[in-house]
PDB file of C-alpha atoms in Angstrom:
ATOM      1  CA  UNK A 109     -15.827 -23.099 -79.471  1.00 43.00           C
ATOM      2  CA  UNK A 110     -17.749 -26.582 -78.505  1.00 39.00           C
ATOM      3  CA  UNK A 111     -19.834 -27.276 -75.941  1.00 38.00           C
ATOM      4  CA  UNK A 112     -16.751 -29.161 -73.839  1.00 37.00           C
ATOM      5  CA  UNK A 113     -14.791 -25.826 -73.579  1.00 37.00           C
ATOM      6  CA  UNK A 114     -17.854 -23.804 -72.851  1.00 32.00           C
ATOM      7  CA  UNK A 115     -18.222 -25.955 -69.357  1.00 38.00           C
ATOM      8  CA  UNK A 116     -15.720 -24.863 -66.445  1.00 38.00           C
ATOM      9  CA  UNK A 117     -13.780 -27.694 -65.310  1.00 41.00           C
ATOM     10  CA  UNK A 118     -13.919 -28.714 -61.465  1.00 36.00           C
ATOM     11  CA  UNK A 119     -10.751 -27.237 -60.075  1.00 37.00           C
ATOM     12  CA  UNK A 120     -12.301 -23.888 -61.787  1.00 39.00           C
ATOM     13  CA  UNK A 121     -15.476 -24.473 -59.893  1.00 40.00           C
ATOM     14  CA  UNK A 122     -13.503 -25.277 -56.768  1.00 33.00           C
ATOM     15  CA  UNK A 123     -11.609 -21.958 -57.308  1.00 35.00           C
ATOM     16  CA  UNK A 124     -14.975 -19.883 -58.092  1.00 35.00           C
ATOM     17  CA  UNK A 125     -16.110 -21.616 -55.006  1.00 36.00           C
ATOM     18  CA  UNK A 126     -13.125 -20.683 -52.602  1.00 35.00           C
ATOM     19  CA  UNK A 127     -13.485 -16.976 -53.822  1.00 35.00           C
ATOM     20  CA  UNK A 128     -17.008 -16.848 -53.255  1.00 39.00           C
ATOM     21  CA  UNK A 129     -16.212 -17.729 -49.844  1.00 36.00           C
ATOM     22  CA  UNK A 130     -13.237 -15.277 -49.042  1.00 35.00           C
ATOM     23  CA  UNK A 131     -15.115 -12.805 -49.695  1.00 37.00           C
ATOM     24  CA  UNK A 132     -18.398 -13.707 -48.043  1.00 37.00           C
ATOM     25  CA  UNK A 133     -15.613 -14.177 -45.412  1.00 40.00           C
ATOM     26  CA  UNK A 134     -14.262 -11.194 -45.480  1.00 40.00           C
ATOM     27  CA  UNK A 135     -17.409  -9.104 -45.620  1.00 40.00           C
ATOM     28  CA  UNK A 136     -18.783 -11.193 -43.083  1.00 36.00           C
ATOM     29  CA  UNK A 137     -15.584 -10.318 -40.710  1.00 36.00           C
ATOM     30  CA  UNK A 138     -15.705  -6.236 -41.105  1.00 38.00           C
ATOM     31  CA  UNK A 139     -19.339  -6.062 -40.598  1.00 36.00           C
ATOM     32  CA  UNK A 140     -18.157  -7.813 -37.195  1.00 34.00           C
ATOM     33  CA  UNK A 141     -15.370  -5.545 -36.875  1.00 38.00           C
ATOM     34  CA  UNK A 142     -17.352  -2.646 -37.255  1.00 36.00           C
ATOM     35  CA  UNK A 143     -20.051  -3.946 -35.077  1.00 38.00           C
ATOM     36  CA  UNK A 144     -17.296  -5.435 -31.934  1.00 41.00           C
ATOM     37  CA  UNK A 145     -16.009  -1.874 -32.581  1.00 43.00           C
ATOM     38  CA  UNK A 146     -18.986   0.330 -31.999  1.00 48.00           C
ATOM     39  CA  UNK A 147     -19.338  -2.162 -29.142  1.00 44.00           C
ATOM     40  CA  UNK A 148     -16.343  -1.626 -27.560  1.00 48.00           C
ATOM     41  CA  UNK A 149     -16.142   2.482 -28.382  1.00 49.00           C
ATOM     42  CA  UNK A 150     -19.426   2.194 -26.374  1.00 49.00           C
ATOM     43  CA  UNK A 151     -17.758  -0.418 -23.600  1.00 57.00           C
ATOM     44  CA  UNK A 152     -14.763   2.319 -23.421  1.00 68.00           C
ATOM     45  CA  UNK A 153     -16.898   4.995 -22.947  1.00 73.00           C
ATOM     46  CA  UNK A 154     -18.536   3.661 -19.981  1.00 76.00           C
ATOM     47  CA  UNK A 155     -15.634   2.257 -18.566  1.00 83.00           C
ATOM     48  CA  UNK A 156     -14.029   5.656 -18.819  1.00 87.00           C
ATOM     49  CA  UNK A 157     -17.326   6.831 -16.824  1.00 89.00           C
ATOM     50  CA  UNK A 158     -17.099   4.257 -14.204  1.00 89.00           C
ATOM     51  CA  UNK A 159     -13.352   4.804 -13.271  1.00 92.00           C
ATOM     52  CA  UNK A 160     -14.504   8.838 -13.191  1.00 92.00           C
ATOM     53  CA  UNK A 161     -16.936   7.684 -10.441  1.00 93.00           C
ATOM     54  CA  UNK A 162     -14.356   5.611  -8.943  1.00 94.00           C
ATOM     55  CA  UNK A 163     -11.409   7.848  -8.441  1.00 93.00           C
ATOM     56  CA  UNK A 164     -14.032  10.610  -7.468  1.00 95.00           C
ATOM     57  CA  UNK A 165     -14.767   8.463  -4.595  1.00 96.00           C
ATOM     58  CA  UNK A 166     -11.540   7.438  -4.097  1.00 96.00           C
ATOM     59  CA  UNK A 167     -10.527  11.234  -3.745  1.00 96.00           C
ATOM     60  CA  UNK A 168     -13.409  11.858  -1.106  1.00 96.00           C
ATOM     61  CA  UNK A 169     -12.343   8.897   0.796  1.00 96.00           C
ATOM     62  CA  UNK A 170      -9.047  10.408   0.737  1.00 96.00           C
ATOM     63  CA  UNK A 171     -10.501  13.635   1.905  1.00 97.00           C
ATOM     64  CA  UNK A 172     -11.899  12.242   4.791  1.00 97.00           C
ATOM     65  CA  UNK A 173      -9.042  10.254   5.742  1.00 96.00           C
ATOM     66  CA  UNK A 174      -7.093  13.347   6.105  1.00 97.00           C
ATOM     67  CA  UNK A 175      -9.704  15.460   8.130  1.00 97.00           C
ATOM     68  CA  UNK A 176      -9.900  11.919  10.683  1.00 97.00           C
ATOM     69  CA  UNK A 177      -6.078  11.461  11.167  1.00 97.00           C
ATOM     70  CA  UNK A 178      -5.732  15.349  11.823  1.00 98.00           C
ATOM     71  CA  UNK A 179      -8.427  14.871  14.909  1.00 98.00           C
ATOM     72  CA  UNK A 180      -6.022  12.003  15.497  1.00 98.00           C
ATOM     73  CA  UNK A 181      -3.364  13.760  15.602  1.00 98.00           C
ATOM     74  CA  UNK A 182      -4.237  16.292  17.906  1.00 98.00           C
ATOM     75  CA  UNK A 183      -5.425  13.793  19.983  1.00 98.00           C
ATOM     76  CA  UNK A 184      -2.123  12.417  20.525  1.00 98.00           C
ATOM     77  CA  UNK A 185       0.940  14.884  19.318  1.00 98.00           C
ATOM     78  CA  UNK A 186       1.065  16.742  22.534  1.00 98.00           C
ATOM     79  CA  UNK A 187       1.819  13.725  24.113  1.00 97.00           C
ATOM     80  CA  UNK A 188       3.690  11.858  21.568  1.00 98.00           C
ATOM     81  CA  UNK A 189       6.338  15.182  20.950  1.00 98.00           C
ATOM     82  CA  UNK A 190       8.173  15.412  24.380  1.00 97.00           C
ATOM     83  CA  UNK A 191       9.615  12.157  23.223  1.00 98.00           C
ATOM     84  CA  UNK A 192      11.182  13.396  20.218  1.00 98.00           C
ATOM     85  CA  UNK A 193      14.140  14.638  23.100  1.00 97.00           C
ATOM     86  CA  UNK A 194      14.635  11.036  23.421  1.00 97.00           C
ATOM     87  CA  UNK A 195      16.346  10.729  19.935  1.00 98.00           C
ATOM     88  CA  UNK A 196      20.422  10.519  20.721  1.00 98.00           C
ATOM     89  CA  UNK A 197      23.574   9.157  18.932  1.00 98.00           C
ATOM     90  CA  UNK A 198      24.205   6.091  20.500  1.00 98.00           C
ATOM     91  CA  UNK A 199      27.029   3.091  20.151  1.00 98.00           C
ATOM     92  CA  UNK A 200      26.566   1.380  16.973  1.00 97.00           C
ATOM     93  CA  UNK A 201      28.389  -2.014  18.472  1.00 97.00           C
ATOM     94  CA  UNK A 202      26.886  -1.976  21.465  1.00 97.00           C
ATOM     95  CA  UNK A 203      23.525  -1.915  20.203  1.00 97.00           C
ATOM     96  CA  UNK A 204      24.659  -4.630  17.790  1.00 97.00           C
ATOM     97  CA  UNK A 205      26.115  -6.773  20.345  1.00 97.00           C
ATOM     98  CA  UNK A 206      22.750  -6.465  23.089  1.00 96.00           C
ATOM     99  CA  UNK A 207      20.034  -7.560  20.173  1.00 95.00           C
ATOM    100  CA  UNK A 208      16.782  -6.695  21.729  1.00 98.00           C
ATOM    101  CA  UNK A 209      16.576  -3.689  24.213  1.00 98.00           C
ATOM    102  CA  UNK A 210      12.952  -1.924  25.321  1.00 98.00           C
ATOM    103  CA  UNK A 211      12.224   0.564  27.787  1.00 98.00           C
ATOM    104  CA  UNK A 212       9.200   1.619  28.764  1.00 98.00           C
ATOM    105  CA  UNK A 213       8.636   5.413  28.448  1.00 98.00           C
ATOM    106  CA  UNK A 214       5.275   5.806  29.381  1.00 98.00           C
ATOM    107  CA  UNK A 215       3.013   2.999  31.037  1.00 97.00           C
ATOM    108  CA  UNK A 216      -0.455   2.623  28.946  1.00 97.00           C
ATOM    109  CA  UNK A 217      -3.531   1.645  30.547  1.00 96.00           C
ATOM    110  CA  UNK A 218      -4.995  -0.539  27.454  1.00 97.00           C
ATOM    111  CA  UNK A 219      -4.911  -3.959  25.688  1.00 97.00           C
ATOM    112  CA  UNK A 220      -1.340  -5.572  26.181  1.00 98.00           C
ATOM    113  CA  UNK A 221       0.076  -6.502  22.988  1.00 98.00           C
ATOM    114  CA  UNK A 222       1.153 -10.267  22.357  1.00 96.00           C
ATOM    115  CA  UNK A 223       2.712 -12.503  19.880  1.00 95.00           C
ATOM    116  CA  UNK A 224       1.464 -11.345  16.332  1.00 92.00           C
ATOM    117  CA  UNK A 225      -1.148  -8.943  17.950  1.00 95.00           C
ATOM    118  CA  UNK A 226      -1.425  -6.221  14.900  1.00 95.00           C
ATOM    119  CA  UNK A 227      -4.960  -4.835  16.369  1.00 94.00           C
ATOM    120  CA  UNK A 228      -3.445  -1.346  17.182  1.00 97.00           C
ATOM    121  CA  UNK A 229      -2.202   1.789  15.902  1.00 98.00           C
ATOM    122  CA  UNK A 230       0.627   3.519  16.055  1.00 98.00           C
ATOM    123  CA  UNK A 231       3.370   6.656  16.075  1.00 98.00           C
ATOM    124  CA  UNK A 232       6.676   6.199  15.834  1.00 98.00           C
ATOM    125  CA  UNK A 233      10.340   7.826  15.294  1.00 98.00           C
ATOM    126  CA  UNK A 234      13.207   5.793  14.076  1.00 98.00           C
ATOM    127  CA  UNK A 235      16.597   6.456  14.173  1.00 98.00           C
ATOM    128  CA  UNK A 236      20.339   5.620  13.481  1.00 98.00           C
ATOM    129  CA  UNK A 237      23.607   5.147  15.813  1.00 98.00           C
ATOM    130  CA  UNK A 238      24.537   8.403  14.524  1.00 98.00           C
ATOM    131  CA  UNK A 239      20.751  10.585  15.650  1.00 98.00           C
ATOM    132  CA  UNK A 240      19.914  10.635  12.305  1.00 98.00           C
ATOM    133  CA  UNK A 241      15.882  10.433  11.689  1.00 98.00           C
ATOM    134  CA  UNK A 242      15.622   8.166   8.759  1.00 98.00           C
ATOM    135  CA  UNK A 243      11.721   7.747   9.530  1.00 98.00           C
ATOM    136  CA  UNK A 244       8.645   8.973  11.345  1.00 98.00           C
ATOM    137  CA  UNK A 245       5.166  10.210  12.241  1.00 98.00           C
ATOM    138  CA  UNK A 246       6.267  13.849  13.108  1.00 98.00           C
ATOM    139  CA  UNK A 247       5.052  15.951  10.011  1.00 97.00           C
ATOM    140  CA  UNK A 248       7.951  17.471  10.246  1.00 97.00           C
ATOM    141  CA  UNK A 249      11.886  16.233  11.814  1.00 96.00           C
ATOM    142  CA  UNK A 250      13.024  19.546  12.937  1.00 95.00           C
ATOM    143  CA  UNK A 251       9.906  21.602  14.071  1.00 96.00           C
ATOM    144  CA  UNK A 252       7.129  19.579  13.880  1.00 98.00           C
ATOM    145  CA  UNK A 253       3.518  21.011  14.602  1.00 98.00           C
ATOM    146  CA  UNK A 254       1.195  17.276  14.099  1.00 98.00           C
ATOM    147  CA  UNK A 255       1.761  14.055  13.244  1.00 98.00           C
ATOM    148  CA  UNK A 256       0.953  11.791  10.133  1.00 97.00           C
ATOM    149  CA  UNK A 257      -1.512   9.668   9.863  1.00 97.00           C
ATOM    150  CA  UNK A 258      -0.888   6.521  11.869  1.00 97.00           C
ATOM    151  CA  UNK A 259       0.623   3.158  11.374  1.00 96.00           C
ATOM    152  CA  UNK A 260      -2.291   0.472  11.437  1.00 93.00           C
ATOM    153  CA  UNK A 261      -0.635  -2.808   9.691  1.00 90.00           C
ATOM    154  CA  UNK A 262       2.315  -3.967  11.330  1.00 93.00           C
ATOM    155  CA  UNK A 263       2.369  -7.247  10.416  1.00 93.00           C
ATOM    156  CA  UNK A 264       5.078  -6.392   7.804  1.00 92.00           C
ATOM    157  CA  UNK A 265       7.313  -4.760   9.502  1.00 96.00           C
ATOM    158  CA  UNK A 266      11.128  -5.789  10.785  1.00 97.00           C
ATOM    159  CA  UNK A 267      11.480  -8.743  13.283  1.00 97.00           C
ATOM    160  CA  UNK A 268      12.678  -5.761  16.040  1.00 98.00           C
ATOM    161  CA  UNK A 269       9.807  -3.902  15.928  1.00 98.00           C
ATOM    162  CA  UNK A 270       7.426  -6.934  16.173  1.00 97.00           C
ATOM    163  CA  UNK A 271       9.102  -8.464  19.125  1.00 98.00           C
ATOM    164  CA  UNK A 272      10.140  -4.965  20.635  1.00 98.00           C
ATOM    165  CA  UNK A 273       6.080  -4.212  21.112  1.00 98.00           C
ATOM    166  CA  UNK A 274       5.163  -7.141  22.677  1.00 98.00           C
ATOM    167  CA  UNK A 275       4.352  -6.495  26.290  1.00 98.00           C
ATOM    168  CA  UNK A 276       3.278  -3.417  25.595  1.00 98.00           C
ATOM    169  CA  UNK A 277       0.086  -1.787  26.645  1.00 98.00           C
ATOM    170  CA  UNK A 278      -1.951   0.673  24.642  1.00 98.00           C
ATOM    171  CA  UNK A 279      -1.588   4.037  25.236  1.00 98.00           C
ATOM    172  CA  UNK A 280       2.090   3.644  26.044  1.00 98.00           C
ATOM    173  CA  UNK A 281       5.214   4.168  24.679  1.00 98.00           C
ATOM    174  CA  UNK A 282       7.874   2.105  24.455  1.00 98.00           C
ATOM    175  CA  UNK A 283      12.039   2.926  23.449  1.00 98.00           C
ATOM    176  CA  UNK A 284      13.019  -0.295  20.953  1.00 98.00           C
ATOM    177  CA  UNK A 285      16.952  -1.131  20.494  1.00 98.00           C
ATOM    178  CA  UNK A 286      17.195  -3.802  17.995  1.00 98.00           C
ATOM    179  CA  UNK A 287      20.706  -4.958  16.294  1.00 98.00           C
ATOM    180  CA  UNK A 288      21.176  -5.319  12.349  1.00 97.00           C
ATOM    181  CA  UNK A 289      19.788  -9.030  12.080  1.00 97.00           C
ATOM    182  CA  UNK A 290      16.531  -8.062  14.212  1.00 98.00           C
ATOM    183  CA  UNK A 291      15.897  -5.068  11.839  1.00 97.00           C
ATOM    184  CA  UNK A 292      16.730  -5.077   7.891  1.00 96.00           C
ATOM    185  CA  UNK A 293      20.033  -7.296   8.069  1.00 95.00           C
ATOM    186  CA  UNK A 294      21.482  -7.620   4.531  1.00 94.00           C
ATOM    187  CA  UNK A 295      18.347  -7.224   2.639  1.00 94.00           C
ATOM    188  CA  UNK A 296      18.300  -3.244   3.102  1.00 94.00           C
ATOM    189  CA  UNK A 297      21.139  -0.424   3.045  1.00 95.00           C
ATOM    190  CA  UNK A 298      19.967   1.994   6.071  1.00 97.00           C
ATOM    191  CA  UNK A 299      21.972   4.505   8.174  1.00 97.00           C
ATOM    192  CA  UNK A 300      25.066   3.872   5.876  1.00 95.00           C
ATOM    193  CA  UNK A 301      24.739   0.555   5.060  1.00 95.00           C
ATOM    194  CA  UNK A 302      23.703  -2.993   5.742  1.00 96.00           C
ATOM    195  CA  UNK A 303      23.433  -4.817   8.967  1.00 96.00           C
ATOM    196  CA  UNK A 304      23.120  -0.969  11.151  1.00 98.00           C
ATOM    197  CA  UNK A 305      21.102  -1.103  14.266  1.00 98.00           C
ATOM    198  CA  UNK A 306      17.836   0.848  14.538  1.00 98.00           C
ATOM    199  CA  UNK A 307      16.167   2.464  17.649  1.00 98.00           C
ATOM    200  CA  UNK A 308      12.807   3.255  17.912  1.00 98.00           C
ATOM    201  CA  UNK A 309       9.884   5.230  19.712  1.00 98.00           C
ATOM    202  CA  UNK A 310       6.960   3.926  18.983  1.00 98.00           C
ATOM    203  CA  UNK A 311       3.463   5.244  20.721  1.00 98.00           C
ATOM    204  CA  UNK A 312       0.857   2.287  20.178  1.00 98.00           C
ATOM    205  CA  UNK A 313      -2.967   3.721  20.834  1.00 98.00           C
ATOM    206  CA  UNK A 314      -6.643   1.818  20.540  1.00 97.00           C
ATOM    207  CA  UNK A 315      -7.268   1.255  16.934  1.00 97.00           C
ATOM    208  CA  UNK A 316      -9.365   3.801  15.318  1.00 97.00           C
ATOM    209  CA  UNK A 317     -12.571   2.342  13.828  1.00 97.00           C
ATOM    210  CA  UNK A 318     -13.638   5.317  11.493  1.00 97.00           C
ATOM    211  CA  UNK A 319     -10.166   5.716  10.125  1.00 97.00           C
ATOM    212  CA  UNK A 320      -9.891   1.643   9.962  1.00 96.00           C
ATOM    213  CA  UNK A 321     -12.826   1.327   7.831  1.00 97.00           C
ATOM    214  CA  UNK A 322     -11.768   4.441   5.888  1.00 96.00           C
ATOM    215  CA  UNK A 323      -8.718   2.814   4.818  1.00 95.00           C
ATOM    216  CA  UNK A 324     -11.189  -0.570   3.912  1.00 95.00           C
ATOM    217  CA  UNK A 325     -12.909   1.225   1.607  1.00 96.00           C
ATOM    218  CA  UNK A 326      -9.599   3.253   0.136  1.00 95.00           C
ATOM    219  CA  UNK A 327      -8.274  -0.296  -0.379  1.00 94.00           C
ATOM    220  CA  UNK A 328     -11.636  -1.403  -2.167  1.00 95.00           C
ATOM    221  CA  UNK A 329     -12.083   1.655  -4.464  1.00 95.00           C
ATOM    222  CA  UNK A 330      -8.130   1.065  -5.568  1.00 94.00           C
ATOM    223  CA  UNK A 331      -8.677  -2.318  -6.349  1.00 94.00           C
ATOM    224  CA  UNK A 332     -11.447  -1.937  -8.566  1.00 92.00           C
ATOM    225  CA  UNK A 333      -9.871   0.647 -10.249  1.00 91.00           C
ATOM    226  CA  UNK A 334      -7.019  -1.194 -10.951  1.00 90.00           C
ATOM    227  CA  UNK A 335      -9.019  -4.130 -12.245  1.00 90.00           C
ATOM    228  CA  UNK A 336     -11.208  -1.438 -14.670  1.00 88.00           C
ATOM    229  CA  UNK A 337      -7.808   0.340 -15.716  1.00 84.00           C
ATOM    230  CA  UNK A 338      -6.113  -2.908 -16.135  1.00 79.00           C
ATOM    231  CA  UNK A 339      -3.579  -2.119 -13.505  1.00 62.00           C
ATOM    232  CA  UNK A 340      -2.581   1.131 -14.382  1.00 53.00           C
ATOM    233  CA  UNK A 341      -3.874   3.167 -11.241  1.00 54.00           C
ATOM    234  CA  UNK A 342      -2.090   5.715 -10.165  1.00 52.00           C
ATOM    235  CA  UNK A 343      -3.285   6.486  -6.887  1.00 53.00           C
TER     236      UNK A 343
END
């Protein structure tokens, strides 16, 4: 064996060379794994705690919510009830071909209500051509004993409803007749189909500032558990 064959050419050195640095590479990379995986056990694990803390407030919040809307409720359900009565079959053409119908039940004494006004509460009863419930604050259709908790964003709700409480005052209550168009028109199948006029009672009252900020912080405590959880909460 001479002296030539005894030295490694280049491409072996360049092999040697990319080894060497695979596997200082590679050894290099699992002592990061192992470290980014402690790290994140560790992140886990207190992100695990902090959404404990978070749905145990949630759940208190929730708690106190309930005990504020009952106090609510018996504020208002005696007078609210006697209107249930109210709630008749009625003419599903004719309410189709009038549009817009109110009545005034009961005269309030607060705030009127204008254009896009959605600082209120309220209890309500909704029903089809045929007296059929579909939807409403009563905690219970047939023999209620309280109401729900109330209403306090209207700002989504149907065209009728929106228009039908304008005028009102607070603390009254107000019949709504609305035609298909004015309340879920095509985009909804309700009372047997699409396109059915809806009536409603609806009882707006003074906006309730310890349940308002009650539902703030519900609303809070769910959206930062659903950023920690990734969007999985399943309040």
């Amino acid at each position: 064996m001479n002296e030539k064959e005894l030295k490694t050419s280049l491409t072996q050195r360049i092999i040697i060379i990319v080894v060497a640095v695979l596997l200082l590479g590679s050894t290099v990379f699992a002592y990061l794994f192992i470290v980014m995986s402690g790290s994140s056990s560790s992140n886990s694990g207190a992100d695990d705690a902090k959404l404990a803390e978070i749905e145990e407030a949630y759940n208190a919040k929730v708690a106190e919510a309930g005990e504020r809307a009952e106090a609510l409720s018996d504020k208002y359900f005696d007078t609210f009830v006697k209107y249930k009565s109210k709630v008749k079959a009625y003419n599903k053409n004719t309410a189709n071909s009038e549009g817009l119908k109110t009545v005034d039940l009961k005269e309030g004494d607060g705030k009127q209500l204008k254009e896009e006004d959605y600082d209120y509460f309220s209890y309500y009863i909704g029903w089809c051509a045929d007296g059929e419930i579909f939807d409403s604050s009563l905690n219970d259709v047939d023999n209620p004993t309280g109401l729900s908790a109330p209403l306090e964003d209207t700002s989504n709700t149907i065209a009728g409803w929106r228009e039908g409480v304008v005028g009102m005052k607070l603390g009254g209550v107000r019949e709504i007749t609305m035609n298909g168009d004015l309340a879920y028109g095509d985009t909804r199948e309700i009372c047997g189909g699409t396109g059915s006029p809806l009536k409603f009672i609806v009882m707006a009252v003074e906006t309730d500032a310890e349940l308002a900020k009650l539902y703030e912080d519900l609303n809070s405590l769910y959206l930062q558990y659903s950023m920690l959880s990734g969007g999985s909460a399943a309040y």
